Amino acid sequence: MDDDYYSIDSILAENQKIQCTFKIDIPDMGHLDGGNEHDIKALSKAQIPMWMAYILIYSDYADFTIPPPFSARVRNALNAEARSVRLSNLVGQGGLWYGFGRMIMRLLNDAPAREISDVLIKTFRARLPEVIDQAQHFAAVHAASGPGGGGAALASDETTMAFREGLDGTERELFVLAQKSARRTKRWYDSSERGRR
Amino acid sequence: MALPPSLRTTATPAELELIASEQLVEIVPLVAMERTAFISGAYGPLRPPTKCKMPIWMATNLKLKKKCHIVPPDWLNVEYLQERLARETSEPEFSELPFRFAEVAKVLLDVASDDISSPDKVRSLLQDIREARQAKSREGLSKLDHSELSLPNLCSMEINEIRPFFVRSMSILTQLVREPETRQMDQFE
């Protein structure tokens, strides 16, 4: 999620494709579309990865449409109940929905950008307590089994399970942070001094 | 850095315990000892049965050798903690407790539970307080803001536990907010 040049996460988030419509003819670049055409014609559409889309859009060679993970349908679902949307399904397994959203936000200006930003923030806020709650719950359940032993093989009800599967990469990272820290603290509370001294 | 990631973001509970063990606690010595100089200062002399102030690490050491009784601090008893628990559950804010109460209480309950009156009751009260406070910090999570966070009276162990993911969440929020300056200007207009 960082802007760091070396951030792997940021590179991965840039790998998402968005739908672009070319405004002008571009000769000898037909292979970008995966087609057999030799040139790209104006008004033709193509799925272009973010890292290339930037330069096309800024140079005014192409226009883009808001990608499906941020479509009105998804936004409505998020407004209704952010916790029941599976973000990971929207951007692929291990995808970075927030990172992707931030890039879209940068491509837009003023009102639409603010709209996306609001969607991102609202969603993040709404989902965060649940992420941390579950992380702490799992830490408590698996405190005895030590690091690495947690996560798998727990029979819990389906909604929490679905929520965990729907976490996007950024939330996953937070989940792990919270789980580790809670587990460490719990182990300290449970340990006894007497043996050590 | 060579430190594993988990140690970079926050201190371990054991480290906090070490820091807390520098605090002074009152003991009733059972052996006599001259005033002795340590790196952190000089402590003593021990003249039974006169009370004396010692760092916790030294008091626990003497206690384990059965050479003193530890006088629990004035907040480590059933009445005080019961009152705090009542406040904790009835008021929205965190109630005021010593900054390192969790560490000190644990060490003393571990090595000197016979010096504390009804240690089991104290233990369960501390546990209840901890849970009540945890519920509050979870609530604070939903009000998380990208620029500031105010949870007064949070104590060191609790801060340490929530630090990694609070900091991370806040930095994520910062990145999701579009140009914080202009947003704030809008609010003032």
Coordinates of N, CA, C and O in Angstrom, one line a residue, chain A residues 1-3 9 98-99 102 105-106 108-110 113-114 117-118 120-121 124-125 128-129 132-133 136 170-171 173-174 177-186 188-194 196-197, chain B residues 6-7 9-14 17 21 57 60-61 64 102-103 106-107 110-113 130 134 138 141-146 157 160-162 164-165 168-169 172-173 175-178 182-183 186:
Chain A
M1 N 0.8 -1.2 0.0 CA 0.0 0.0 0.0 C 0.9 1.3 0.0 O 0.3 2.4 -0.2
D2 N 2.1 1.1 0.2 CA 2.9 2.3 0.3 C 3.3 2.8 -1.1 O 3.1 2.2 -2.1
D3 N 3.9 4.0 -1.1 CA 4.3 4.6 -2.4 C 5.7 4.2 -2.7 O 6.2 4.6 -3.7
D9 N 4.0 -4.8 -2.7 CA 2.5 -4.7 -2.7 C 2.1 -3.7 -3.7 O 1.1 -3.9 -4.4
Y98 N -7.8 -2.1 -1.7 CA -7.6 -0.7 -1.2 C -6.5 0.0 -2.1 O -6.6 1.1 -2.4
G99 N -5.5 -0.8 -2.4 CA -4.4 -0.3 -3.2 C -4.8 0.1 -4.6 O -4.5 1.2 -5.1
R102 N -7.0 3.2 -4.4 CA -6.2 4.4 -4.3 C -5.6 4.9 -5.6 O -5.5 6.0 -5.9
M105 N -8.3 6.4 -7.6 CA -8.6 7.7 -7.0 C -7.6 8.8 -7.5 O -8.0 9.9 -7.8
R106 N -6.4 8.4 -7.7 CA -5.3 9.3 -8.2 C -5.6 9.7 -9.6 O -5.2 10.7 -10.1
L108 N -8.5 10.0 -11.0 CA -9.6 10.9 -11.1 C -9.3 12.3 -10.5 O -8.3 12.5 -9.9
N109 N -10.2 13.2 -10.7 CA -10.0 14.5 -10.0 C -11.3 14.9 -9.3 O -12.4 14.5 -9.6
D110 N -11.1 15.8 -8.3 CA -12.1 16.4 -7.5 C -13.2 15.5 -7.1 O -13.0 14.5 -6.4
A113 N -13.1 11.6 -7.4 CA -12.0 11.1 -6.6 C -12.4 11.1 -5.1 O -12.1 10.2 -4.4
R114 N -13.0 12.2 -4.7 CA -13.4 12.2 -3.3 C -14.5 11.1 -3.0 O -14.5 10.6 -1.9
S117 N -12.6 8.0 -2.5 CA -11.9 8.1 -1.3 C -12.9 7.8 -0.1 O -12.6 7.0 0.8
D118 N -14.1 8.4 -0.2 CA -15.1 8.1 0.8 C -15.5 6.7 0.9 O -15.6 6.1 2.0
L120 N -13.7 4.1 0.0 CA -12.6 3.4 0.6 C -12.5 3.5 2.1 O -12.4 2.5 2.9
I121 N -12.6 4.8 2.6 CA -12.5 5.0 4.0 C -13.6 4.4 4.8 O -13.5 3.7 5.8
F124 N -13.2 0.7 4.9 CA -12.2 0.3 5.8 C -12.6 0.4 7.3 O -12.4 -0.5 8.1
R125 N -13.2 1.5 7.6 CA -13.7 1.7 9.0 C -14.7 0.7 9.4 O -14.7 0.2 10.5
L128 N -12.9 -2.8 9.8 CA -11.7 -2.9 10.7 C -12.1 -3.6 12.0 O -11.4 -4.5 12.4
P129 N -13.1 -3.1 12.8 CA -13.4 -3.8 14.1 C -13.6 -5.3 13.9 O -13.1 -6.1 14.8
I132 N -10.2 -7.1 13.5 CA -9.4 -7.1 14.7 C -10.1 -8.1 15.7 O -9.4 -8.9 16.4
D133 N -11.4 -8.0 15.8 CA -12.1 -8.9 16.7 C -11.8 -10.4 16.4 O -11.5 -11.2 17.3
Q136 N -8.2 -11.3 17.2 CA -8.0 -11.5 18.7 C -8.6 -12.8 19.2 O -8.1 -13.5 20.0
T170 N -4.5 -6.1 2.2 CA -4.2 -5.1 3.2 C -4.8 -5.6 4.6 O -4.2 -5.5 5.6
E171 N -6.0 -6.0 4.5 CA -6.7 -6.4 5.7 C -6.1 -7.7 6.3 O -6.0 -7.8 7.5
E173 N -3.0 -8.4 6.2 CA -1.8 -8.0 6.9 C -2.1 -7.5 8.3 O -1.5 -7.9 9.3
L174 N -3.2 -6.7 8.4 CA -3.7 -6.2 9.7 C -4.1 -7.4 10.6 O -3.8 -7.4 11.8
L177 N -1.1 -9.0 12.0 CA -0.4 -8.1 13.1 C -1.2 -8.2 14.4 O -0.6 -8.4 15.5
A178 N -2.5 -8.1 14.3 CA -3.3 -8.1 15.5 C -3.3 -9.4 16.2 O -3.2 -9.6 17.4
Q179 N -3.3 -10.5 15.4 CA -3.3 -11.8 16.0 C -2.0 -12.1 16.7 O -2.0 -12.6 17.8
K180 N -0.9 -11.7 16.1 CA 0.4 -12.0 16.7 C 0.6 -11.2 18.0 O 1.0 -11.8 19.0
S181 N 0.2 -10.0 18.0 CA 0.3 -9.1 19.2 C -0.5 -9.6 20.3 O -0.1 -9.7 21.4
A182 N -1.8 -10.0 20.0 CA -2.7 -10.5 21.0 C -2.2 -11.8 21.6 O -2.2 -12.1 22.8
R183 N -1.6 -12.6 20.7 CA -1.1 -13.9 21.1 C 0.1 -13.8 22.1 O 0.2 -14.4 23.1
R184 N 0.9 -12.8 21.7 CA 2.1 -12.6 22.5 C 1.7 -12.1 23.9 O 2.2 -12.5 25.0
T185 N 0.8 -11.1 23.9 CA 0.3 -10.6 25.2 C -0.3 -11.7 26.1 O -0.1 -11.8 27.3
K186 N -1.1 -12.5 25.4 CA -1.9 -13.5 26.2 C -0.9 -14.5 26.8 O -1.0 -14.9 27.9
W188 N 2.1 -13.9 27.7 CA 2.7 -13.3 28.8 C 1.8 -13.4 30.1 O 2.3 -13.7 31.2
Y189 N 0.6 -13.1 29.9 CA -0.4 -13.1 31.0 C -0.5 -14.5 31.6 O -0.6 -14.7 32.8
D190 N -0.4 -15.5 30.7 CA -0.6 -16.9 31.2 C 0.7 -17.5 31.8 O 0.6 -18.5 32.5
S191 N 1.8 -16.9 31.4 CA 3.1 -17.5 31.9 C 3.3 -17.2 33.4 O 2.7 -16.3 33.9
S192 N 4.1 -18.0 34.0 CA 4.3 -17.8 35.5 C 5.8 -17.4 35.6 O 6.7 -17.9 35.0
E193 N 6.1 -16.5 36.6 CA 7.4 -16.1 36.9 C 8.3 -17.1 37.6 O 9.5 -17.2 37.3
R194 N 7.6 -17.8 38.4 CA 8.4 -18.6 39.4 C 9.4 -19.5 38.8 O 10.5 -19.5 39.3
R196 N 11.1 -19.1 36.1 CA 12.2 -18.4 35.5 C 13.3 -18.0 36.4 O 14.4 -17.8 36.0
R197 N 12.9 -17.7 37.6 CA 13.9 -17.0 38.5 C 14.7 -18.0 39.4 O 14.2 -19.1 39.6
Chain B
S6 N 8.3 -8.7 14.1 CA 7.4 -8.5 15.2 C 8.1 -7.7 16.3 O 7.4 -7.1 17.1
L7 N 9.4 -7.7 16.3 CA 10.1 -6.9 17.4 C 10.3 -5.5 16.9 O 10.7 -4.6 17.8
T9 N 8.1 -3.4 15.5 CA 7.0 -2.5 15.6 C 6.7 -2.2 17.1 O 6.2 -1.2 17.4
T10 N 7.0 -3.1 18.0 CA 6.6 -2.9 19.4 C 7.5 -3.7 20.3 O 8.2 -4.6 19.9
A11 N 7.4 -3.4 21.6 CA 8.2 -4.1 22.6 C 7.5 -5.4 23.0 O 6.3 -5.5 22.8
T12 N 8.3 -6.3 23.5 CA 7.6 -7.5 23.9 C 7.1 -7.3 25.4 O 7.6 -6.5 26.1
P13 N 6.1 -8.1 25.8 CA 5.6 -7.9 27.2 C 6.7 -8.2 28.2 O 6.7 -7.5 29.2
A14 N 7.6 -9.1 27.9 CA 8.7 -9.3 28.8 C 9.6 -8.1 29.0 O 10.1 -7.8 30.1
E17 N 7.9 -5.7 31.2 CA 8.0 -6.2 32.6 C 9.3 -5.8 33.2 O 9.4 -5.4 34.4
S21 N 9.9 -3.4 36.4 CA 10.6 -3.9 37.6 C 11.6 -2.9 38.2 O 12.2 -3.2 39.2
W57 N 12.6 -5.7 41.0 CA 13.4 -6.9 40.7 C 14.2 -7.4 41.9 O 14.3 -8.6 42.1
T60 N 11.6 -9.0 44.4 CA 11.2 -10.3 44.1 C 12.3 -11.4 44.4 O 12.0 -12.5 44.8
N61 N 13.5 -10.9 44.1 CA 14.6 -11.8 44.3 C 14.7 -12.2 45.8 O 14.9 -13.3 46.2
L64 N 11.8 -14.4 46.9 CA 11.9 -15.8 46.5 C 12.9 -16.6 47.4 O 12.9 -17.8 47.6
A102 N -0.5 -3.4 35.0 CA -0.6 -4.8 34.6 C 0.7 -5.6 34.9 O 0.6 -6.7 35.5
E103 N 1.8 -5.0 34.6 CA 3.1 -5.6 34.8 C 3.4 -5.8 36.3 O 3.7 -6.9 36.8
K106 N 1.1 -8.4 37.9 CA 1.4 -9.7 37.6 C 2.7 -10.2 38.4 O 2.6 -11.3 38.9
V107 N 3.7 -9.4 38.4 CA 4.9 -9.9 39.0 C 4.6 -10.1 40.5 O 5.0 -11.2 41.1
D110 N 2.6 -13.1 41.2 CA 3.3 -14.3 40.9 C 4.2 -14.8 42.0 O 4.2 -15.9 42.5
V111 N 5.0 -13.8 42.5 CA 6.0 -14.2 43.5 C 5.6 -13.9 45.0 O 6.1 -14.5 45.9
A112 N 4.6 -13.0 45.2 CA 4.3 -12.7 46.5 C 2.8 -12.7 46.8 O 2.2 -11.9 47.5
S113 N 2.1 -13.8 46.3 CA 0.7 -13.8 46.4 C 0.3 -14.0 47.9 O -0.8 -13.6 48.3
R130 N -9.3 -5.8 32.8 CA -8.6 -5.9 31.5 C -9.6 -6.1 30.4 O -9.6 -5.5 29.3
Q134 N -10.4 -3.7 27.3 CA -10.3 -4.2 25.9 C -11.5 -3.8 25.0 O -11.3 -3.4 23.9
R138 N -11.5 -1.5 21.6 CA -12.1 -2.0 20.4 C -13.1 -1.0 19.8 O -13.2 -0.8 18.6
L141 N -11.5 1.7 18.0 CA -11.1 1.3 16.7 C -12.1 1.8 15.6 O -11.7 2.2 14.5
S142 N -13.4 1.8 15.9 CA -14.3 2.2 14.9 C -14.3 3.7 14.7 O -14.8 4.2 13.7
K143 N -13.8 4.4 15.7 CA -13.7 5.9 15.5 C -12.3 6.3 15.0 O -12.0 7.5 15.1
L144 N -11.5 5.3 14.6 CA -10.2 5.6 14.2 C -10.1 6.7 13.1 O -10.9 6.7 12.2
D145 N -9.2 7.6 13.3 CA -9.1 8.7 12.4 C -7.7 8.6 11.7 O -6.8 8.0 12.3
H146 N -7.5 9.3 10.6 CA -6.2 9.1 10.0 C -5.1 10.0 10.6 O -4.0 9.8 10.5
M157 N 0.8 -1.8 28.9 CA 0.6 -3.1 28.3 C -0.4 -3.1 27.2 O -0.3 -3.7 26.2
N160 N 0.9 -1.4 24.2 CA 1.8 -2.2 23.5 C 1.1 -3.3 22.7 O 1.5 -3.6 21.6
E161 N -0.1 -3.7 23.2 CA -0.8 -4.8 22.5 C -1.5 -4.2 21.2 O -1.5 -4.9 20.2
I162 N -2.0 -3.0 21.3 CA -2.8 -2.5 20.2 C -1.9 -1.7 19.2 O -2.3 -1.4 18.1
P164 N 0.8 -2.2 17.1 CA 1.1 -2.6 15.8 C -0.1 -2.4 14.8 O 0.1 -1.8 13.8
F165 N -1.3 -2.8 15.2 CA -2.3 -2.7 14.2 C -3.0 -1.3 14.2 O -3.6 -0.9 13.2
R168 N -0.7 0.7 11.9 CA -0.8 0.3 10.5 C -2.2 0.8 10.0 O -2.2 1.3 8.9
S169 N -3.2 0.6 10.7 CA -4.5 1.0 10.2 C -4.5 2.5 10.0 O -5.1 3.0 9.0
I172 N -2.8 3.3 6.8 CA -3.6 2.9 5.7 C -4.7 4.0 5.4 O -4.9 4.5 4.3
L173 N -5.3 4.4 6.5 CA -6.3 5.5 6.4 C -5.7 6.7 5.8 O -6.3 7.4 4.9
Q175 N -3.4 7.0 3.7 CA -3.2 6.8 2.3 C -4.5 6.8 1.5 O -4.6 7.2 0.3
L176 N -5.6 6.5 2.2 CA -6.9 6.4 1.5 C -7.5 7.8 1.5 O -8.4 8.1 0.6
V177 N -7.1 8.7 2.4 CA -7.7 10.0 2.4 C -7.1 10.8 1.3 O -5.9 10.9 1.1
R178 N -8.0 11.5 0.6 CA -7.5 12.3 -0.6 C -7.2 13.7 0.0 O -8.0 14.4 0.4
T182 N -7.1 19.8 1.9 CA -8.3 20.4 1.3 C -9.6 19.9 1.9 O -10.6 20.6 2.0
R183 N -9.6 18.7 2.4 CA -10.8 18.2 3.1 C -11.1 19.0 4.3 O -12.2 19.3 4.6
D186 N -12.6 22.2 3.6 CA -14.0 22.1 3.3 C -14.9 22.2 4.5 O -16.0 22.8 4.6

